[in-house]
Coordinates of C-alpha atoms in Angstrom, one line a residue:
X224 CA 0.0 0.0 0.0
X225 CA 1.3 3.5 -0.9
X226 CA 2.4 5.6 2.0
X227 CA 0.5 8.9 2.4
X228 CA 2.9 11.9 2.4
X229 CA 2.3 15.1 4.1
X230 CA 4.7 17.8 2.9
X231 CA 4.6 21.0 4.9
X232 CA 5.4 22.9 1.8
X233 CA 2.3 21.6 0.0
X234 CA 0.1 22.3 3.1
X235 CA 1.4 25.9 3.3
X236 CA 0.6 26.3 -0.4
X237 CA -2.9 24.9 0.0
X238 CA -3.6 27.2 3.0
X239 CA -2.4 30.2 1.1
X240 CA -4.8 29.5 -1.7
X241 CA -7.7 29.1 0.8
X242 CA -6.8 32.4 2.5
X243 CA -6.7 34.2 -0.8
X244 CA -10.1 32.8 -1.7
X245 CA -11.6 34.0 1.6
X246 CA -10.3 37.5 1.1
X247 CA -11.5 37.7 -2.5
X248 CA -15.0 36.5 -1.4
X249 CA -15.1 39.3 1.2
X250 CA -13.8 41.8 -1.4
X251 CA -11.4 43.5 1.0
X252 CA -7.8 44.6 0.7
X253 CA -4.9 43.7 2.9
X254 CA -5.1 46.8 5.0
X255 CA -8.8 46.2 5.8
X256 CA -8.0 42.6 6.8
X257 CA -5.2 43.7 9.0
X258 CA -7.5 46.3 10.8
X259 CA -10.4 43.9 11.2
X260 CA -8.5 40.8 12.3
X261 CA -5.6 42.4 14.3
X262 CA -3.2 40.4 12.2
X263 CA -0.4 42.5 10.7
X264 CA -0.7 43.4 7.0
X265 CA 2.7 41.9 6.2
X266 CA 1.7 38.7 8.0
X267 CA -1.5 38.4 6.0
X268 CA 0.5 39.0 2.8
X269 CA 3.1 36.3 3.7
X270 CA 0.3 33.8 4.6
X271 CA -1.3 34.4 1.2
X272 CA 2.0 34.0 -0.6
X273 CA 3.0 30.8 1.3
X274 CA 6.3 32.5 2.1
X275 CA 6.4 31.4 5.8
X276 CA 4.8 29.0 8.2
X277 CA 1.8 30.8 9.7
X278 CA 1.0 30.8 13.4
X279 CA -2.1 29.0 14.4
X280 CA -3.5 32.0 16.3
X281 CA -3.2 34.2 13.2
X282 CA -5.2 31.7 11.2
X283 CA -7.9 31.5 13.9
X284 CA -8.1 35.3 14.0
X285 CA -8.4 35.5 10.2
X286 CA -11.1 32.8 10.2
X287 CA -13.1 34.8 12.8
X288 CA -12.8 37.9 10.7
X289 CA -13.9 36.1 7.5
X290 CA -16.8 34.5 9.3
X291 CA -15.6 31.0 8.6
X292 CA -17.6 28.1 10.0
X293 CA -16.1 26.1 12.9
X294 CA -15.7 23.1 10.8
X295 CA -13.9 24.9 8.0
X296 CA -11.9 26.9 10.5
X297 CA -10.5 23.6 12.0
X298 CA -9.5 22.4 8.6
X299 CA -7.5 25.6 8.0
X300 CA -6.0 25.5 11.5
X301 CA -4.9 21.9 10.9
X302 CA -3.3 23.0 7.6
X303 CA -1.4 25.7 9.6
X304 CA -0.2 23.2 12.1
X305 CA 1.0 20.8 9.4
X306 CA 2.7 23.6 7.5
X307 CA 4.8 24.3 10.5
X308 CA 6.3 20.8 10.6
X309 CA 9.9 20.4 9.3
X310 CA 10.4 18.1 6.4
X311 CA 13.6 16.0 6.2
X312 CA 15.0 18.5 3.6
X313 CA 14.6 21.4 6.1
X314 CA 16.7 19.9 8.9
X315 CA 20.1 21.5 9.7
X316 CA 23.0 20.1 7.7
X317 CA 21.3 19.0 4.6
X318 CA 23.2 21.5 2.4
X319 CA 20.1 22.5 0.4
X320 CA 20.1 26.1 -0.6
X321 CA 17.2 28.0 1.0
X322 CA 15.7 28.9 -2.4
X323 CA 15.6 25.2 -3.4
X324 CA 13.8 24.0 -0.2
X325 CA 10.4 24.9 -1.7
X326 CA 11.0 22.7 -4.7
X327 CA 12.1 19.7 -2.7
X328 CA 9.0 20.1 -0.5
X329 CA 6.7 20.1 -3.5
X330 CA 8.6 17.2 -5.2
X331 CA 8.2 15.2 -2.0
X332 CA 4.4 15.0 -2.4
X333 CA 4.1 15.3 -6.2
X334 CA 2.2 12.4 -7.8
X335 CA 3.5 13.1 -11.3
X336 CA 6.4 15.1 -12.7
X337 CA 6.9 16.2 -16.3
X338 CA 10.5 17.4 -16.9
X339 CA 12.3 18.9 -19.9
X340 CA 16.0 19.3 -19.6
X341 CA 18.0 20.7 -22.5
X342 CA 21.6 20.7 -21.2
X343 CA 22.2 18.1 -18.5
X344 CA 20.7 14.8 -17.2
X345 CA 17.9 15.8 -14.8
X346 CA 18.8 15.5 -11.1
X347 CA 16.4 12.6 -10.3
X348 CA 18.2 10.5 -12.9
X349 CA 21.8 11.4 -12.2
X350 CA 24.3 8.9 -10.9
X351 CA 26.4 9.9 -7.9
X352 CA 29.6 10.3 -9.9
X353 CA 27.8 12.5 -12.5
X354 CA 26.5 14.8 -9.8
X355 CA 29.8 14.9 -8.0
X356 CA 31.5 16.0 -11.2
X357 CA 28.9 18.8 -11.6
X358 CA 29.6 20.0 -8.1
X359 CA 33.3 20.2 -8.7
X360 CA 33.0 22.4 -11.8
X361 CA 30.2 24.7 -10.5
X362 CA 31.8 28.2 -10.1
X363 CA 29.2 29.2 -7.6
X364 CA 30.4 26.6 -5.1
X365 CA 34.1 27.3 -4.8
X366 CA 34.2 27.2 -1.0
X367 CA 32.3 23.9 -0.4
X368 CA 34.3 21.3 1.5
X369 CA 34.3 17.6 0.8
X370 CA 31.8 17.1 3.6
X371 CA 29.4 19.7 2.2
X372 CA 29.7 17.9 -1.2
X373 CA 28.8 14.7 0.6
X374 CA 25.7 16.3 2.2
X375 CA 24.4 17.5 -1.2
X376 CA 24.9 14.1 -2.6
X377 CA 23.0 12.5 0.3
X378 CA 20.1 14.8 -0.4
X379 CA 20.1 14.0 -4.1
X380 CA 20.1 10.2 -3.4
X381 CA 17.4 10.7 -0.8
X382 CA 15.2 12.5 -3.3
X383 CA 15.8 9.6 -5.8
X384 CA 14.5 7.0 -3.3
X385 CA 10.9 8.0 -4.2
X386 CA 11.3 6.7 -7.7
X387 CA 11.4 3.1 -6.4
X388 CA 9.3 3.5 -3.3
X389 CA 5.7 2.3 -2.7
X390 CA 4.4 5.8 -3.5
X391 CA 6.6 6.4 -6.5
X392 CA 5.4 9.3 -8.7
X393 CA 4.9 9.0 -12.4
X394 CA 7.9 10.6 -14.0
X395 CA 8.1 11.7 -17.6
X396 CA 11.4 13.1 -18.7
X397 CA 12.4 14.6 -22.1
X398 CA 16.1 15.1 -22.5
X399 CA 17.6 17.0 -25.3
X400 CA 20.2 15.0 -27.2
X401 CA 22.8 17.6 -26.2
X402 CA 22.4 16.4 -22.6
X403 CA 23.4 12.9 -23.6
X404 CA 26.4 13.9 -25.7
X405 CA 27.7 16.6 -23.3
X406 CA 30.5 14.7 -21.5
X407 CA 30.4 15.2 -17.7
X408 CA 33.2 13.7 -15.5
X409 CA 35.0 12.0 -18.4
X410 CA 34.1 9.0 -20.5
X411 CA 33.9 6.4 -17.7
X412 CA 31.5 8.6 -15.6
X413 CA 29.4 9.4 -18.7
X414 CA 29.2 5.8 -19.9
X415 CA 27.9 4.8 -16.4
X416 CA 25.4 7.6 -16.5
X417 CA 24.1 6.6 -19.9
X418 CA 23.8 3.0 -18.8
X419 CA 21.9 4.1 -15.7
X420 CA 19.4 5.9 -18.0
X421 CA 18.8 2.7 -19.9
X422 CA 18.1 0.9 -16.7
X423 CA 15.7 3.7 -15.5
X424 CA 13.8 3.6 -18.7
X425 CA 12.4 0.1 -17.7
X426 CA 10.2 0.9 -14.6
X427 CA 6.6 1.4 -15.4
X428 CA 6.5 4.7 -13.5
X429 CA 9.3 6.3 -15.6
X430 CA 9.0 7.4 -19.2
X431 CA 12.1 8.7 -20.9
X432 CA 12.2 10.4 -24.3
X433 CA 15.0 12.1 -26.2
X434 CA 14.6 15.2 -28.3
X435 CA 17.0 14.6 -31.2
X436 CA 19.0 17.3 -33.0
X437 CA 17.0 16.3 -36.1
X438 CA 13.9 17.7 -34.5
X439 CA 15.2 21.2 -35.3
X440 CA 13.7 24.2 -33.7
X441 CA 11.0 23.4 -31.2
X442 CA 8.6 24.9 -28.6
X443 CA 11.0 24.3 -25.7
X444 CA 13.9 26.5 -27.0
X445 CA 13.5 28.8 -24.0
X446 CA 14.9 26.1 -21.8
X447 CA 14.4 23.8 -18.8
X448 CA 11.1 23.5 -16.9
X449 CA 9.3 21.1 -14.7
X450 CA 5.5 20.6 -14.2
X451 CA 4.6 19.1 -10.9
X452 CA 1.1 17.5 -10.3
X453 CA -0.4 16.5 -6.9
X454 CA -2.8 13.8 -5.8
X455 CA -5.3 16.1 -4.1
X456 CA -7.5 18.3 -6.3
X457 CA -7.0 21.1 -3.7
X458 CA -3.4 21.3 -4.8
X459 CA -3.2 22.5 -8.4
X460 CA -0.2 21.8 -10.6
X461 CA 2.8 24.2 -10.6
X462 CA 5.4 25.0 -13.2
X463 CA 9.0 25.3 -11.9
X464 CA 11.7 27.4 -13.5
X465 CA 15.2 27.6 -12.1
X466 CA 18.0 30.1 -12.7
X467 CA 21.5 30.5 -11.2
X468 CA 20.6 31.9 -7.8
X469 CA 16.9 31.2 -7.4
X470 CA 13.7 29.8 -8.9
X471 CA 10.3 30.8 -10.0
X472 CA 6.9 29.0 -9.5
X473 CA 4.1 29.6 -12.0
X474 CA 0.6 28.7 -10.7
X475 CA -1.8 30.8 -12.8
X476 CA -4.1 28.6 -15.0
X477 CA -2.9 30.4 -18.2
X478 CA 0.8 29.5 -17.3
X479 CA -0.1 25.9 -16.7
X480 CA -2.0 25.7 -20.0
X481 CA 0.9 27.2 -21.9
X482 CA 3.6 25.0 -20.4
X483 CA 1.5 21.9 -20.8
X484 CA 1.0 22.7 -24.5
X485 CA 4.8 23.2 -24.8
X486 CA 5.4 19.8 -23.1
X487 CA 2.9 18.1 -25.4
X488 CA 4.7 19.5 -28.4
X489 CA 8.0 18.2 -27.1
X490 CA 6.5 14.8 -26.6
X491 CA 5.2 14.7 -30.1
X492 CA 8.5 15.7 -31.8
X493 CA 10.8 13.6 -29.5
X494 CA 11.8 10.1 -30.2
X495 CA 9.5 7.4 -28.8
X496 CA 10.6 5.8 -25.5
X497 CA 11.9 2.7 -27.4
X498 CA 13.7 4.8 -30.0
X499 CA 15.1 7.0 -27.2
X500 CA 16.5 4.0 -25.3
X501 CA 18.1 2.8 -28.5
X502 CA 19.8 6.2 -29.1
X503 CA 21.1 6.2 -25.5
X504 CA 22.5 2.8 -25.9
X505 CA 24.3 3.9 -29.2
X506 CA 25.7 7.0 -27.5
X507 CA 26.9 4.9 -24.5
X508 CA 28.6 2.5 -26.9
X509 CA 30.5 5.4 -28.4
X510 CA 31.7 6.5 -25.0
X511 CA 33.7 3.3 -24.5

């Protein structure tokens, strides 16, 4: 039986959406909410943006101001309590950058992930040696000690455990052919990484496609993105974009529609899963 997951990041996001709906239904601005509930304007804003773990008393006060029923109020208070828990990725010493904690929290409860990666093998499919090679050449990490490298690797391997667990998400990955041919860590490391991809293409919950050079220009030329879906209807999908020192989350319906259409285009022009595996095997053979 699959294990139910409760990510505080997802609970915080759900609570934020509920609080935004309540304010919209009341047709009041942040200043009016702050005056009427005695909860600071900045606090109300942060709760609605899911940027911090809200205090239970603040949620109770807001529920009273909005005239929420006792039953609904308790649901929201429970979400507030759960959002204040600490996930394994938020414990001291994990080495996860603060800006990346939100993504790991969302990934922890996601039921399906659709990923497009143009330059590198995506993190969930990387071997340890491949990832260590990337850490060594990253110019933004010059001061990291060997132990700090180890902690980052431990987090990466911990995230990968979900792929084979009882609650494994459905993972669909499209890799640009460039990611397969860009040698990372030398031929031995790269050969092992490519062989690993072939093995990962076999589980039923993982689908791997390659976007070949022959596809020419395509809808994903703007670069990497992830679409995360969740098991509960109350938690809508989110598009994740990452840049050098941070990340961006797109949750508006029009953004989700646009990126879903882009992903469907990439699926259509990419090689089939079987053809993709054959190409990876050919490139691996060349790496010997």
